[in-house]
XYZ file of C-alpha atoms in Angstrom:
239
model
C -14.040 -4.705 1.079
C -10.754 -2.858 3.102
C -9.467 -0.195 1.402
C -5.706 -0.746 1.135
C -4.940 2.768 -0.109
C -6.182 4.591 2.986
C -3.173 6.137 4.540
C -2.521 4.554 8.166
C -2.117 8.323 9.682
C -4.464 11.177 8.753
C -2.622 13.494 6.775
C -1.860 16.753 8.653
C -3.053 20.207 6.693
C -0.198 22.179 5.238
C -0.666 25.202 7.725
C 0.211 22.834 10.637
C 3.352 21.798 8.690
C 3.938 25.225 8.145
C 3.787 25.925 12.005
C 5.817 23.024 13.547
C 8.661 22.769 10.883
C 10.620 25.897 12.030
C 10.433 24.542 15.443
C 11.667 21.051 14.524
C 14.456 22.596 12.367
C 15.340 25.148 14.939
C 15.540 22.396 17.915
C 17.301 19.749 15.589
C 19.869 22.226 14.923
C 20.448 23.227 18.485
C 20.410 19.777 19.920
C 22.738 18.556 17.490
C 25.440 21.564 18.367
C 24.644 20.776 22.210
C 25.510 17.133 21.228
C 28.665 18.308 19.906
C 27.753 16.785 16.373
C 27.828 19.901 14.444
C 29.424 23.188 14.750
C 32.524 22.447 16.846
C 32.888 24.005 20.209
C 31.396 27.236 19.499
C 28.181 25.422 18.773
C 27.680 24.704 22.442
C 26.527 28.578 22.795
C 23.965 28.296 19.944
C 20.888 27.859 22.005
C 22.023 30.864 24.340
C 22.376 33.037 21.062
C 19.127 31.676 19.546
C 17.273 32.602 22.859
C 18.858 36.014 22.933
C 18.430 36.633 18.939
C 14.746 35.575 18.949
C 13.225 35.823 22.478
C 10.840 38.449 23.735
C 12.326 40.525 26.704
C 10.012 42.600 28.579
C 12.574 45.029 29.530
C 13.934 45.409 25.895
C 10.151 46.109 24.791
C 9.501 48.767 27.371
C 12.879 50.536 26.805
C 12.177 50.731 22.791
C 8.427 51.339 23.362
C 9.307 54.260 25.681
C 11.541 55.436 22.953
C 9.163 55.044 20.352
C 11.516 52.748 18.365
C 9.154 50.284 16.600
C 11.421 48.650 14.296
C 11.470 45.390 12.741
C 13.816 43.959 15.371
C 11.563 44.541 18.272
C 8.082 43.787 16.492
C 9.392 40.366 14.862
C 10.115 39.072 18.470
C 6.552 38.993 19.373
C 6.293 36.191 17.022
C 9.760 34.623 16.623
C 9.858 33.729 20.432
C 6.953 31.032 19.718
C 9.713 28.944 17.672
C 12.541 28.809 20.037
C 12.651 26.735 23.073
C 14.804 26.595 26.242
C 14.929 22.834 26.075
C 14.408 19.878 23.838
C 11.681 18.645 26.039
C 9.935 22.032 25.994
C 10.435 21.819 22.074
C 8.762 18.456 21.745
C 5.796 19.123 23.692
C 5.369 22.605 21.749
C 5.487 20.553 18.742
C 3.014 17.917 19.662
C 0.519 20.107 21.263
C 0.810 22.331 18.050
C 0.378 19.301 15.983
C -2.679 18.221 17.692
C -4.217 21.189 18.327
C -3.620 22.476 14.902
C -5.054 19.601 13.078
C -8.517 19.753 14.995
C -8.910 23.320 14.493
C -7.924 22.911 10.932
C -10.505 20.637 10.321
C -13.221 23.323 10.851
C -11.211 26.675 10.142
C -9.434 27.636 7.007
C -5.707 27.343 6.918
C -4.833 31.078 6.922
C -7.170 31.254 10.101
C -5.536 28.724 11.944
C -1.907 30.522 11.157
C -3.298 33.796 12.331
C -5.044 32.775 15.500
C -1.454 30.994 16.414
C 0.439 34.100 15.366
C -1.904 36.576 16.783
C -2.294 34.778 19.914
C 1.511 34.557 20.547
C 1.976 38.129 19.864
C -0.882 39.314 22.282
C 0.429 36.737 24.907
C 3.791 38.598 24.455
C 2.431 42.077 24.609
C 0.320 41.332 27.958
C 3.272 39.460 29.104
C 5.648 42.130 28.369
C 3.147 44.787 30.277
C 2.921 43.124 33.518
C 6.116 41.178 33.886
C 9.347 42.758 34.652
C 12.512 41.114 33.406
C 11.703 37.313 32.749
C 12.149 36.446 29.110
C 9.499 34.809 27.301
C 10.050 31.534 24.773
C 8.369 28.800 23.601
C 5.117 27.891 21.312
C 2.858 27.925 24.255
C 1.109 31.107 24.077
C 0.279 30.035 20.252
C -0.648 26.797 21.604
C -3.074 28.434 24.206
C -4.734 30.304 21.297
C -5.133 26.987 19.600
C -6.803 25.751 22.548
C -9.009 29.063 22.615
C -10.121 28.083 18.937
C -10.502 24.373 19.892
C -12.868 25.502 22.973
C -14.825 27.645 20.474
C -15.336 24.870 18.130
C -16.727 22.594 20.959
C -18.703 25.464 22.558
C -20.407 26.123 19.204
C -20.894 22.582 18.088
C -18.829 22.905 14.831
C -16.900 19.589 14.885
C -18.003 16.245 14.085
C -17.977 15.426 17.561
C -21.057 17.419 18.184
C -21.951 20.094 20.475
C -20.087 19.551 23.940
C -20.339 22.641 25.708
C -19.194 21.116 29.060
C -15.918 20.356 27.660
C -15.289 23.673 26.055
C -13.147 25.222 28.619
C -11.696 21.900 29.991
C -8.148 22.201 28.448
C -7.428 25.640 29.123
C -8.532 24.664 32.661
C -6.485 22.100 33.135
C -3.660 24.040 31.749
C -3.861 26.826 34.176
C -4.455 24.358 37.075
C -1.070 23.002 36.140
C 0.607 26.204 35.936
C -0.751 27.171 39.569
C 0.368 23.960 40.863
C 3.866 24.692 39.414
C 4.052 28.162 40.585
C 3.271 27.084 44.342
C 5.743 24.161 44.093
C 8.390 26.831 43.183
C 7.382 29.194 45.848
C 7.017 26.692 48.707
C 10.083 24.552 47.790
C 12.887 26.947 48.644
C 10.896 27.910 51.889
C 11.036 24.278 53.087
C 14.228 23.590 51.811
C 16.410 26.901 52.199
C 19.542 24.920 50.917
C 17.934 24.695 47.330
C 18.104 28.767 47.211
C 15.505 30.851 45.454
C 13.750 29.283 42.431
C 12.611 31.682 39.518
C 8.605 31.749 39.554
C 7.266 31.160 36.180
C 4.854 33.860 34.762
C 4.390 32.225 31.293
C 0.825 31.324 32.461
C 0.231 35.369 32.043
C 0.878 34.812 28.341
C -0.968 31.769 27.807
C -3.995 32.918 29.179
C -3.855 36.040 27.354
C -3.163 33.803 24.285
C -6.162 31.523 24.981
C -8.502 34.639 25.369
C -7.249 36.253 21.896
C -7.790 32.901 20.237
C -11.381 32.058 21.537
C -12.120 35.787 20.793
C -10.715 35.877 17.178
C -12.423 32.668 16.499
C -15.745 34.748 16.269
C -14.226 36.419 13.252
C -12.119 33.680 11.490
C -14.437 30.606 11.995
C -16.639 29.528 9.160
C -19.196 32.220 8.342
C -17.711 33.881 11.469
C -17.726 37.407 9.956
C -20.851 37.141 8.330
C -22.545 36.156 11.802
C -21.047 39.226 13.416
C -22.239 41.426 10.655
C -25.925 40.072 11.236
C -25.528 40.432 14.871
C -24.401 44.085 14.414
C -27.345 44.921 12.004
C -29.682 43.477 14.755
C -28.626 46.154 17.087
């Protein structure tokens, strides 16, 4: 007998909504402002103001770090950058990926663990990025998403999901993501050489933050996955 009370769409865990609702809310306001529907003429500059106010800027980080000024204004940018995007399309992809990967990981991990993986991966991605990249700012959910890919890979690698152990697929997502980044990097490098009239095109270094976020998410999963801390303690006792 068919159960008509079953929801047509599986409900999302609350922690996933906690991550994506700020992205959706910010982008909705900025998109309406750019369309002239709210805020008047001054609202056209709201996206720039949001990026400047919440983005991660390597130069600013290094200046403050050298001066020892580790205040809240600086530290919050290691997380806040993940909730503002340069374009609506970038925000859309960030939201969709966070929803999909967050839901999958939350089927295995506790809610607090999913949030910790996303936030910690974003922060570690920004830290490594800021240490290596000179001046290009960092925006968007993708380092945090890469951390969820790391947790996703851990789940497949350990065979913790209902899909069964699939070690051969564990690292396919991050491999595909890095391949896409390399292709875009080559395109942005070669196009100005082939067509000088286009002028210089900025080479994206976001992959540094994303790869760092993936490594953080995968490594953190050893601790925050179900019984992860207990397994680590047992292994340390064996040594």
